Short mmCIF file of C-alpha atoms in Angstrom, two decimals:
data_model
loop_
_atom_site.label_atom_id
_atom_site.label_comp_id
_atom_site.label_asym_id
_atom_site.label_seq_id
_atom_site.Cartn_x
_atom_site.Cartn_y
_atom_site.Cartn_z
CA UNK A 282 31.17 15.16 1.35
CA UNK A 283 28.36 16.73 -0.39
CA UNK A 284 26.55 19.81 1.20
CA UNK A 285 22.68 20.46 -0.09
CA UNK A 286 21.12 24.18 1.32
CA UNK A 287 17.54 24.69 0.24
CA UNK A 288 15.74 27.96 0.16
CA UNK A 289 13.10 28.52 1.57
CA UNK A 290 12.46 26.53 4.02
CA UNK A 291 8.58 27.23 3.67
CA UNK A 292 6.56 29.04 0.70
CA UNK A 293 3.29 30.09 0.60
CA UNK A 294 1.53 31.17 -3.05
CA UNK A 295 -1.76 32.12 -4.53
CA UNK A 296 -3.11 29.67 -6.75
CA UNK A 297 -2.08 30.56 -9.85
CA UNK A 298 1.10 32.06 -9.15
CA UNK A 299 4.44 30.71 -9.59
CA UNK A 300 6.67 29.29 -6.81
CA UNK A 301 10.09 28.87 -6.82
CA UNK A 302 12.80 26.95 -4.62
CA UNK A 303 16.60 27.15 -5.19
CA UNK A 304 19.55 24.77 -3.86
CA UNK A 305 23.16 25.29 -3.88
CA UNK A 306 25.54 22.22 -3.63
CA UNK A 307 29.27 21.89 -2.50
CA UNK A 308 30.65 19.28 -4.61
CA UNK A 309 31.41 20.39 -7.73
CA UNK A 310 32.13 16.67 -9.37
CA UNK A 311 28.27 16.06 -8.39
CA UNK A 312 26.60 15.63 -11.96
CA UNK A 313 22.49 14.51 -11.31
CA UNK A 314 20.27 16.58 -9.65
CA UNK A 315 16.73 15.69 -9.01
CA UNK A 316 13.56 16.84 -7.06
CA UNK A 317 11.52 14.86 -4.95
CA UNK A 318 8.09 15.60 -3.98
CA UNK A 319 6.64 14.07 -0.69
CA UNK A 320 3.29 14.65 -0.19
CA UNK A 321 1.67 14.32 3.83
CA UNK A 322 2.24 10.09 4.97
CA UNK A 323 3.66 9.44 1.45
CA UNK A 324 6.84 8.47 0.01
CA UNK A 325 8.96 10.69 -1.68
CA UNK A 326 8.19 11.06 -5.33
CA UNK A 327 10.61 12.02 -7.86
CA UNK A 328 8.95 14.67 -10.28
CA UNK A 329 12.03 16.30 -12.40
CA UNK A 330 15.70 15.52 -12.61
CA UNK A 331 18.64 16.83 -14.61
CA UNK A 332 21.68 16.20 -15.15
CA UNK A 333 24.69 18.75 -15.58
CA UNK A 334 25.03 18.96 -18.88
CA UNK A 335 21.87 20.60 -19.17
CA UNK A 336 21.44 23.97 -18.28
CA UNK A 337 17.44 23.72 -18.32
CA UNK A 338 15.03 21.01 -18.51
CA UNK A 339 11.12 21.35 -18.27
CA UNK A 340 8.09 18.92 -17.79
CA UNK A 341 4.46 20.91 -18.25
CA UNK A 342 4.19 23.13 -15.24
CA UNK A 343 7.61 22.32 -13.69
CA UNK A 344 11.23 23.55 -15.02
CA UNK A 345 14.79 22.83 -13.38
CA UNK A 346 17.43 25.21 -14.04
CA UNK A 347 21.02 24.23 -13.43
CA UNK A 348 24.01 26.66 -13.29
CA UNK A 349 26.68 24.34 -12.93
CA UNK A 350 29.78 27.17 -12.25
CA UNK A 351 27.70 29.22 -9.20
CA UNK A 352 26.70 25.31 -8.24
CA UNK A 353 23.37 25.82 -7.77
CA UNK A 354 19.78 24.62 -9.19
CA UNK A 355 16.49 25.66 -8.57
CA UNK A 356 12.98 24.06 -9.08
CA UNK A 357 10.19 26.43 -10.60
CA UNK A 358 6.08 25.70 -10.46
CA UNK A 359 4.13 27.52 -13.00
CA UNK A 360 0.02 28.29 -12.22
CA UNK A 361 0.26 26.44 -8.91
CA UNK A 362 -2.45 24.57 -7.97
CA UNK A 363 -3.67 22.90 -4.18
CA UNK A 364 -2.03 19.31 -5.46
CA UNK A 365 1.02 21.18 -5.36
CA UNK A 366 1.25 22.02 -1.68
CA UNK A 367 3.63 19.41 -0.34
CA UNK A 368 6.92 19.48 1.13
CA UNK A 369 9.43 19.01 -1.66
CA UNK A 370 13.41 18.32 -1.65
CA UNK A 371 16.33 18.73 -3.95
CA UNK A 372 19.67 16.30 -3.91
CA UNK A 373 22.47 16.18 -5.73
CA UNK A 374 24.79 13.07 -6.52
CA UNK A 375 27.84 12.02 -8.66
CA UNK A 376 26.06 8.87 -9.97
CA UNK A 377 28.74 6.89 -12.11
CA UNK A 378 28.41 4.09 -9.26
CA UNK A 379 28.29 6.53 -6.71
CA UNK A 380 24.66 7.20 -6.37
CA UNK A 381 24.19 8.53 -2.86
CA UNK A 382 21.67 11.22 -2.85
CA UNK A 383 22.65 14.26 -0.57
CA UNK A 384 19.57 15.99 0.12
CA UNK A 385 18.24 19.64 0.34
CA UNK A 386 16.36 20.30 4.06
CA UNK A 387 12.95 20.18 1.77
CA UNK A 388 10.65 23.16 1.28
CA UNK A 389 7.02 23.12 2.55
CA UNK A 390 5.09 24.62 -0.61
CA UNK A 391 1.68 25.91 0.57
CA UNK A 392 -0.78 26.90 -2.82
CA UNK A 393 -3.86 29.36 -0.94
CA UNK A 394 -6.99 28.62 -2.66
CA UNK B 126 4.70 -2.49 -13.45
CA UNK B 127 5.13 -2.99 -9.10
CA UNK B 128 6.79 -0.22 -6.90
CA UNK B 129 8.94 -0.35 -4.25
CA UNK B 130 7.28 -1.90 -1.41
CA UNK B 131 8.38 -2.46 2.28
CA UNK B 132 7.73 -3.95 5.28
CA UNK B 133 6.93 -3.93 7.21
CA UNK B 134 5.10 -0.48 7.18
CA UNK B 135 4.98 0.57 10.98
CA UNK B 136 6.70 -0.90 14.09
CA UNK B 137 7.06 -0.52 17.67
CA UNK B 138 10.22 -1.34 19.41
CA UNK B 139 11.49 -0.62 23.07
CA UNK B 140 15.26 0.61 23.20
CA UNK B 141 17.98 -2.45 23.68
CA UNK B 142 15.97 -4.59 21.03
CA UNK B 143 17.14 -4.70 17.49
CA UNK B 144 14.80 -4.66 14.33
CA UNK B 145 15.05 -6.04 10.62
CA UNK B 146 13.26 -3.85 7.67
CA UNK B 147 12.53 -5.23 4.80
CA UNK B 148 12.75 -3.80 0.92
CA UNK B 149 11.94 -5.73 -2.35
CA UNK B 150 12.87 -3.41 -5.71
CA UNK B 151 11.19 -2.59 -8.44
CA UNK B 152 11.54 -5.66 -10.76
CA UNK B 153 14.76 -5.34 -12.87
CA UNK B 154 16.51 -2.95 -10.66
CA UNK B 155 19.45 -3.88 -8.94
CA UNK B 156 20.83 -1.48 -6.50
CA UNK B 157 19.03 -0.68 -3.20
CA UNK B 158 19.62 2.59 -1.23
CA UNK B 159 18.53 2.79 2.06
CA UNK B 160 17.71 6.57 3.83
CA UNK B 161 16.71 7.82 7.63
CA UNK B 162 14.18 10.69 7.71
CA UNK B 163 13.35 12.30 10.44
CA UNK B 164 11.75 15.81 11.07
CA UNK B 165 15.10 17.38 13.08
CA UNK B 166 17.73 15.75 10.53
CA UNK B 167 15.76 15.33 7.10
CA UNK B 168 16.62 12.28 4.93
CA UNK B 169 19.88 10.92 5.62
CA UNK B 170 22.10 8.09 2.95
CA UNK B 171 22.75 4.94 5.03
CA UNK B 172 24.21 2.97 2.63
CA UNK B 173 23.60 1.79 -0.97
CA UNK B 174 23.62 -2.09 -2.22
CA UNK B 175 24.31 -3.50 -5.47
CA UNK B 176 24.55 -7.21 -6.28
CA UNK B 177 24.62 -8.16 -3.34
CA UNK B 178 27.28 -5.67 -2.28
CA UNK B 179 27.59 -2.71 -0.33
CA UNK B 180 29.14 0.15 -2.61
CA UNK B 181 28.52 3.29 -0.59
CA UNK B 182 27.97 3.95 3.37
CA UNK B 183 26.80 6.94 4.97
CA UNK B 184 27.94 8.50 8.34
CA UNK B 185 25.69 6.06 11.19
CA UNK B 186 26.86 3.98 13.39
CA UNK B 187 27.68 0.19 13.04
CA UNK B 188 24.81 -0.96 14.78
CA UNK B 189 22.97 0.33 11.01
CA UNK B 190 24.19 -2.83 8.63
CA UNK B 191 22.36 -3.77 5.60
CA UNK B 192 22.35 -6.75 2.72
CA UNK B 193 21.23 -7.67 -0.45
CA UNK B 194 20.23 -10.73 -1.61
CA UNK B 195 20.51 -12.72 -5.10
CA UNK B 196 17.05 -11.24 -5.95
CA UNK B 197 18.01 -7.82 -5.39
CA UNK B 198 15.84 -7.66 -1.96
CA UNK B 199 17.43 -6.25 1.03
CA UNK B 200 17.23 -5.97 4.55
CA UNK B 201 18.50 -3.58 6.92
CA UNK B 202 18.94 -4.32 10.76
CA UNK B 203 19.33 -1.96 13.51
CA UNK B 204 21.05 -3.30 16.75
CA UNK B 205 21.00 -2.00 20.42
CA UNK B 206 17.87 0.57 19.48
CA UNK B 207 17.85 4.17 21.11
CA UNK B 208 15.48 6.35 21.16
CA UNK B 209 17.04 8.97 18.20
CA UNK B 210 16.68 5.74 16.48
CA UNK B 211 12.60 6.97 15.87
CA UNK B 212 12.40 7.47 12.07
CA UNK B 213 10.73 6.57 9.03
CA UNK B 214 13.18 4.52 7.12
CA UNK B 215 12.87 4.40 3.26
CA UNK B 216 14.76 2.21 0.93
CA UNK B 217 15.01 3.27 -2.69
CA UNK B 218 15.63 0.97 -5.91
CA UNK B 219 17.58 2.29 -9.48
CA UNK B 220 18.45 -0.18 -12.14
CA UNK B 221 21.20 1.29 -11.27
CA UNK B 222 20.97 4.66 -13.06
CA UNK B 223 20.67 8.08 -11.92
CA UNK B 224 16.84 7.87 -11.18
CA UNK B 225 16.21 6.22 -7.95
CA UNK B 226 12.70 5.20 -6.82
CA UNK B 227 10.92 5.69 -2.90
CA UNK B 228 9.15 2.80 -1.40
CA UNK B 229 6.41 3.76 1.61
CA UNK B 230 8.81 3.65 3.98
CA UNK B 231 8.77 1.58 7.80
CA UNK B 232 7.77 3.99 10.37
CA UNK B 233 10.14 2.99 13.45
CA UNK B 234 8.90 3.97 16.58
CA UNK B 235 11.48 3.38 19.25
CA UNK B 236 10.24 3.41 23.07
#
């Protein structure tokens, strides 16, 4: 089956500064690749996705970079801010009626004030 | 337009007892996924349900069974609870598409 590592486990920033968290996945037939965000007592919130035949996708302060040949993807925060701190977790899937999320061992994002 | 809700949020169950979680979809969607999170094993696929259907099962035992009804709703039961059963359980709803969508989750306290 699929096989999600996430790096670093925990990151620590300034505000302001960028943060950045890369996964590498075993499966090369998996094709959909979002991050979740889960916040402290709340669910997990899905804040970018992409899907492989996109090498780059971004959203304001968030991009996703996929490199589908090294299999791996990685989540980047521009000008962090203290909303951002939260533990956050990539997955990978197949999809195509397959849609069983393999998840990343999250990274707990701290932004310093 | 409603999220995923669940319920019901938190529960307290001795071990040898067996417990039934609840998960209603986002309206429209049709395929339910079901996940385990806990702090030593992170989230974990149960299994996945699609008109009324199970399509996909993860790696737990068969005392984890699941089903869907007609209105896309699903359950999930656990039998014969143990301790490592302690978790928050979330159940996530797609239309189905790639994009899959977190209820609250039931916090399972097993004692």
């Amino acid at each position: 089956g699929e096989n999600v590592e996430q790096h670093p486990s925990t990151l620590s920033v300034q505000e302001g500064d960028s943060a950045v968290i890369k996964c590498t996945y075993s499966d090369s037939a998996s094709n959909y690749f979002p991050w979740y965000k889960q916040e402290l007592g709340k669910r997990p919130q899905l804040i970018i996705d992409i899907r492989s035949n996109v090498g780059e996708k971004k959203d304001q302060r968030i991009a996703v970079t996929l490199n589908k040949t090294a299999k791996h993807f990685s989540l980047h925060i521009t000008e962090t801010q203290p909303e951002d701190s939260a533990v956050y977790f990539c997955a990978a899937t197949r999809g195509s009626n397959d849609y069983k999320l393999s998840f990343g061992a999250g990274t707990t994002v701290t932004v310093r004030a | 337009k409603a999220g995923v809700t669940q319920t019901p949020r938190y529960l307290i169950k001795t071990r040898g007892q067996q417990v039934t979680l609840s998960c209603s979809p986002i309206s429209g969607h049709r395929s339910v996924s079901w996940y385990q999170q806990t702090p030593g094993q992170g989230l974990q696929f149960l299994f996945e349900y699609f008109s009324e259907t199970q399509r996909n099962k993860g790696n737990f035992p068969g005392r984890f069974s699941g089903r869907q009804f007609s209105n896309s709703r699903s359950e999930m039961n656990v039998s014969t609870l143990e301790l490592g059963d302690s978790a928050l359980y979330l159940c996530a709803s797609s239309r189905p598409s790639y994009e899959q969508y977190f209820g609250p989750g039931t916090r399972l306290t097993v004692t």
